[in-house]
Tab-separated table of C-alpha atoms (C1' of nucleotides) in Angstrom:
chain	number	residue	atom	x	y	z
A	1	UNK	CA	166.484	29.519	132.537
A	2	UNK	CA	162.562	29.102	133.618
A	3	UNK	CA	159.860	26.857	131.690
A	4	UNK	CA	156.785	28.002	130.786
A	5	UNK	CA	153.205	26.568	129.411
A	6	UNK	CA	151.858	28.549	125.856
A	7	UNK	CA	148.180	27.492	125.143
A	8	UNK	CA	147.363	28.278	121.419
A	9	UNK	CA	144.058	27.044	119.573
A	10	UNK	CA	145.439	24.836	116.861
A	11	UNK	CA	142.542	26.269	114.576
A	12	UNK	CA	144.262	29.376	114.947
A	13	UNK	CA	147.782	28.262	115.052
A	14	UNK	CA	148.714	24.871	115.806
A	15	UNK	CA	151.908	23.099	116.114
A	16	UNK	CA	151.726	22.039	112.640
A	17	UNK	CA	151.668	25.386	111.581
A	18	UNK	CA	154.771	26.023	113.585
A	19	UNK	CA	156.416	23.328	111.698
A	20	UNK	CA	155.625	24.715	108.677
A	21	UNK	CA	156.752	27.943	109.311
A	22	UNK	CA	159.867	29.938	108.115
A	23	UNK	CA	162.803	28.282	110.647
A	24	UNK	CA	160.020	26.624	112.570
A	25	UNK	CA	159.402	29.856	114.667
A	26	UNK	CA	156.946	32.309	114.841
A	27	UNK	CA	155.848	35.722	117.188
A	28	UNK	CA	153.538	34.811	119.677
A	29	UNK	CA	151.389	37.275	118.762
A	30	UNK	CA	147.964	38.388	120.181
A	31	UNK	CA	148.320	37.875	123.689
A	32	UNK	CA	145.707	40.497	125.447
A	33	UNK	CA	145.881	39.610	128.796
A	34	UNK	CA	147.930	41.552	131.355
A	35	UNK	CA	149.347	38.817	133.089
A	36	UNK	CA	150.738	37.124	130.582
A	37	UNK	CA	151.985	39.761	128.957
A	38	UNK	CA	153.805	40.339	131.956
A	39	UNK	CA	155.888	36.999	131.916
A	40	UNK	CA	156.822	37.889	128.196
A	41	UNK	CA	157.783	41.427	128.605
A	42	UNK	CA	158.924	41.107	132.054
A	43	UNK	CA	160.474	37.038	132.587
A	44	UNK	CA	160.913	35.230	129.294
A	45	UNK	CA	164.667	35.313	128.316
A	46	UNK	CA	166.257	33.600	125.485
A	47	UNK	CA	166.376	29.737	125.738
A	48	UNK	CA	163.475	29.533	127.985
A	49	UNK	CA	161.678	26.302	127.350
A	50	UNK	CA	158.201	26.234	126.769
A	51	UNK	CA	155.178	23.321	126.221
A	52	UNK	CA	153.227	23.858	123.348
A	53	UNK	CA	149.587	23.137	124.416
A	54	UNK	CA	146.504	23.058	122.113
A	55	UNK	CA	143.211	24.476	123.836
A	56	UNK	CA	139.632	24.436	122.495
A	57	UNK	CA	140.097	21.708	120.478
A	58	UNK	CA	138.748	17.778	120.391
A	59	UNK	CA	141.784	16.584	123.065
A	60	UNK	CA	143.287	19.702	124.561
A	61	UNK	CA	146.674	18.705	125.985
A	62	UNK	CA	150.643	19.677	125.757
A	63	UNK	CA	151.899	18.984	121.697
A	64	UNK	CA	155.252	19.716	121.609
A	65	UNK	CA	158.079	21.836	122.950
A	66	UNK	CA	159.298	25.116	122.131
A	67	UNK	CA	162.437	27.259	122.983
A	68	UNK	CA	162.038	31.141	123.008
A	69	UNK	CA	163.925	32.424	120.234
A	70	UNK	CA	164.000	36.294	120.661
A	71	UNK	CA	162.803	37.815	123.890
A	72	UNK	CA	159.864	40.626	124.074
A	73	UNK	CA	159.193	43.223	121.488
A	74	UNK	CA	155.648	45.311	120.492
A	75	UNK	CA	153.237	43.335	119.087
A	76	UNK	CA	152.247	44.628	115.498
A	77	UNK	CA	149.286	43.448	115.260
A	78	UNK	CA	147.872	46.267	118.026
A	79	UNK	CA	148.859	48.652	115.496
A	80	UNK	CA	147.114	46.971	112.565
A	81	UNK	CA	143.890	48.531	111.789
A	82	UNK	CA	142.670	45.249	109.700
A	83	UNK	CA	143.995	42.920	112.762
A	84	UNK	CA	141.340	40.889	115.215
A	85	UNK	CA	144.132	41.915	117.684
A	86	UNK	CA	143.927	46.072	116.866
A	87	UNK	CA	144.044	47.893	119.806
A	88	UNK	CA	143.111	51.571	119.584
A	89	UNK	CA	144.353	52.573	122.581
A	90	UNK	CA	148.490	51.173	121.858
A	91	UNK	CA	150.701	53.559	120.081
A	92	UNK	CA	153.699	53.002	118.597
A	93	UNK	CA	155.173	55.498	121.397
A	94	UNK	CA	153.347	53.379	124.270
A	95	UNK	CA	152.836	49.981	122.625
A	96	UNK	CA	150.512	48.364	124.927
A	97	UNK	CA	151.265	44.676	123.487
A	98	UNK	CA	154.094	42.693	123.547
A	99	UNK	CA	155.428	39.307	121.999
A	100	UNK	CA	158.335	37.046	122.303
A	101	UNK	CA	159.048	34.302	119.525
A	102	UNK	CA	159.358	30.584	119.511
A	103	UNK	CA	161.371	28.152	117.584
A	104	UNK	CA	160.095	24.399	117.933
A	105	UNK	CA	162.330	22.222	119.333
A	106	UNK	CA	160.146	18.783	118.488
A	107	UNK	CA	156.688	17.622	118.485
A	108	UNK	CA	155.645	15.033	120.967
A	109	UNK	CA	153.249	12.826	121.406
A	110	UNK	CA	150.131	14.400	122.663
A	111	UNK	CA	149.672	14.708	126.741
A	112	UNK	CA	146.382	15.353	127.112
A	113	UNK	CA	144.720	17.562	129.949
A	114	UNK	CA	143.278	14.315	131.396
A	115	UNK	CA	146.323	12.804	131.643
A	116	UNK	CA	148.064	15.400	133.180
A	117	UNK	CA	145.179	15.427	135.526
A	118	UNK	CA	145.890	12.459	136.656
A	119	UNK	CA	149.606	13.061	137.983
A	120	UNK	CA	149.461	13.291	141.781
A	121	UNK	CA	152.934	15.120	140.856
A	122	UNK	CA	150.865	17.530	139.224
A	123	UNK	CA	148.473	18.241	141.427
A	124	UNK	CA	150.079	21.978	141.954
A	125	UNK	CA	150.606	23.117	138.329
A	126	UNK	CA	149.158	26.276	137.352
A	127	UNK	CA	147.269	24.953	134.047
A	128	UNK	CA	145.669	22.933	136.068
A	129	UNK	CA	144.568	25.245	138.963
A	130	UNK	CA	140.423	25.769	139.250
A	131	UNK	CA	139.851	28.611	137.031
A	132	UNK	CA	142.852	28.733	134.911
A	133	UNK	CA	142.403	30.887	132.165
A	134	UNK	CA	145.670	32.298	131.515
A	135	UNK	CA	147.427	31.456	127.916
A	136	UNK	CA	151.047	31.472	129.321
A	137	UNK	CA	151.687	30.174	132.813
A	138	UNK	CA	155.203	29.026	134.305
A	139	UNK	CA	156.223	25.288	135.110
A	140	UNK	CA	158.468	24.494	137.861
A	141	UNK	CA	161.596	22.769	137.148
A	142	UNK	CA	160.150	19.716	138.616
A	143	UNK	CA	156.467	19.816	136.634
A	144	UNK	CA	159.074	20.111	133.476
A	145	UNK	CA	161.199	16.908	134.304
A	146	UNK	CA	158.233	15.102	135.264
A	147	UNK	CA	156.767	15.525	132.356
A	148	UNK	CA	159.515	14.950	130.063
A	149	UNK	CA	159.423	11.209	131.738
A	150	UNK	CA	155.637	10.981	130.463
A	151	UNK	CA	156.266	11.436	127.328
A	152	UNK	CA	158.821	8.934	126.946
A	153	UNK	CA	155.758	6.411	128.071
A	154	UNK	CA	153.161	5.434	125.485
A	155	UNK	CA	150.263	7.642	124.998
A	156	UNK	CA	147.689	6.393	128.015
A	157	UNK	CA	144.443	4.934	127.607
A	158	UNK	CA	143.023	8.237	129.458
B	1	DG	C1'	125.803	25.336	123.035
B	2	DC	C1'	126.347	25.663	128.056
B	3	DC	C1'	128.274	27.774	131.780
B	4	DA	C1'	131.795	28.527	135.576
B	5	DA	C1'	135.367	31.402	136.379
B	6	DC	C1'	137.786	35.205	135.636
B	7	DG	C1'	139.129	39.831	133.523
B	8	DT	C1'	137.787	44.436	131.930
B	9	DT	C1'	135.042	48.514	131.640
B	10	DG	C1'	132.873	52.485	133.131
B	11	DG	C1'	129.487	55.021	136.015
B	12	DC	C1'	129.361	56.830	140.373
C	1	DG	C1'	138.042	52.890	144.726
C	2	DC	C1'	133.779	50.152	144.385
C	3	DC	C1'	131.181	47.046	141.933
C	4	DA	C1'	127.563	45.743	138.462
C	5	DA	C1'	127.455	44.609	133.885
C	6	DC	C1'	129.523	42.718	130.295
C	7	DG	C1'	132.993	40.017	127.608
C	8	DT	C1'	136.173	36.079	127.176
C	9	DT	C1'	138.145	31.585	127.934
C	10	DG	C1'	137.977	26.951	127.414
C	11	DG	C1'	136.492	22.351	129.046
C	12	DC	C1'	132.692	19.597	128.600
DNA sequence: GCCAACGTTGGC
DNA sequence: GCCAACGTTGGC
């Protein structure tokens, strides 16, 4: 079982809208980065656990916690002529794409990127290494725990 | 809107 | 395989 960090843009897709969705889960669809499509296709396994964090937005920080639901398949939206994620060079014989789903397991209260800044225990995790860019990085067992204990403090004043 | 950092593309 | 140019991410 491994633990993983899934940025979405809550304009896009927030955890609200994962709330709202049909049994709470949803394809993680239109990841277009190598890498991370790697830990999907190649890691992710049923019952991972996963922080739901919201980028781009006002406070960007972790929202919630997911479980993966149903481990890698093609993405259809690299198919899909009429998609923002359409990918002419994927075929349906050498899909190119590939997403796992999420079920929410609960909101949280929000952790923001500041405060996770400021965790000495932190210091290491991948979100927060200089020039981060990736949309799904791992968490260590110990970044998880930790981090589970935050949440059960009130939200800071950072 | 800015821009640092990183990823991808394509000519050679 | 190199690397310049370009595109994207995402915090601020």
């Amino acid at each position: 079982m491994r633990y993983w960090l899934l940025k979405s843009e809550p304009a896009e897709f927030s955890i609200d809208d994962l709330a709202l969705a049909p049994r709470h889960a949803t394809a993680w669809f239109g990841v277009r980065n190598y890498q991370a499509r790697n830990f999907m296709r190649d890691e992710m396994q049923v019952g991972d656990q996963a922080f739901f964090y919201h980028s781009s937005c006002t406070i960007p920080g972790i929202v919630g916690i997911v479980e993966i639901s149903q481990s890698a398949y093609p993405d259809a939206t690299q198919f899909d002529r009429n998609s923002k994620y359409f990918d002419p060079k994927a075929t349906r014989a050498r899909p190119r794409w590939f997403n796992v789903e999420v079920k929410l397991t609960k909101k949280t209260r929000l952790i923001s990127l500041s405060e996770l800044r400021a965790q000495n225990s932190l210091s290491k995790m991948r979100l927060l290494a200089r020039g981060n860019r990736l949309s799904i990085t791992p968490v260590t067992a110990a970044e998880w725990k930790f981090i589970l204990q935050l949440m059960k403090k009130p939200e800071g004043a950072l």
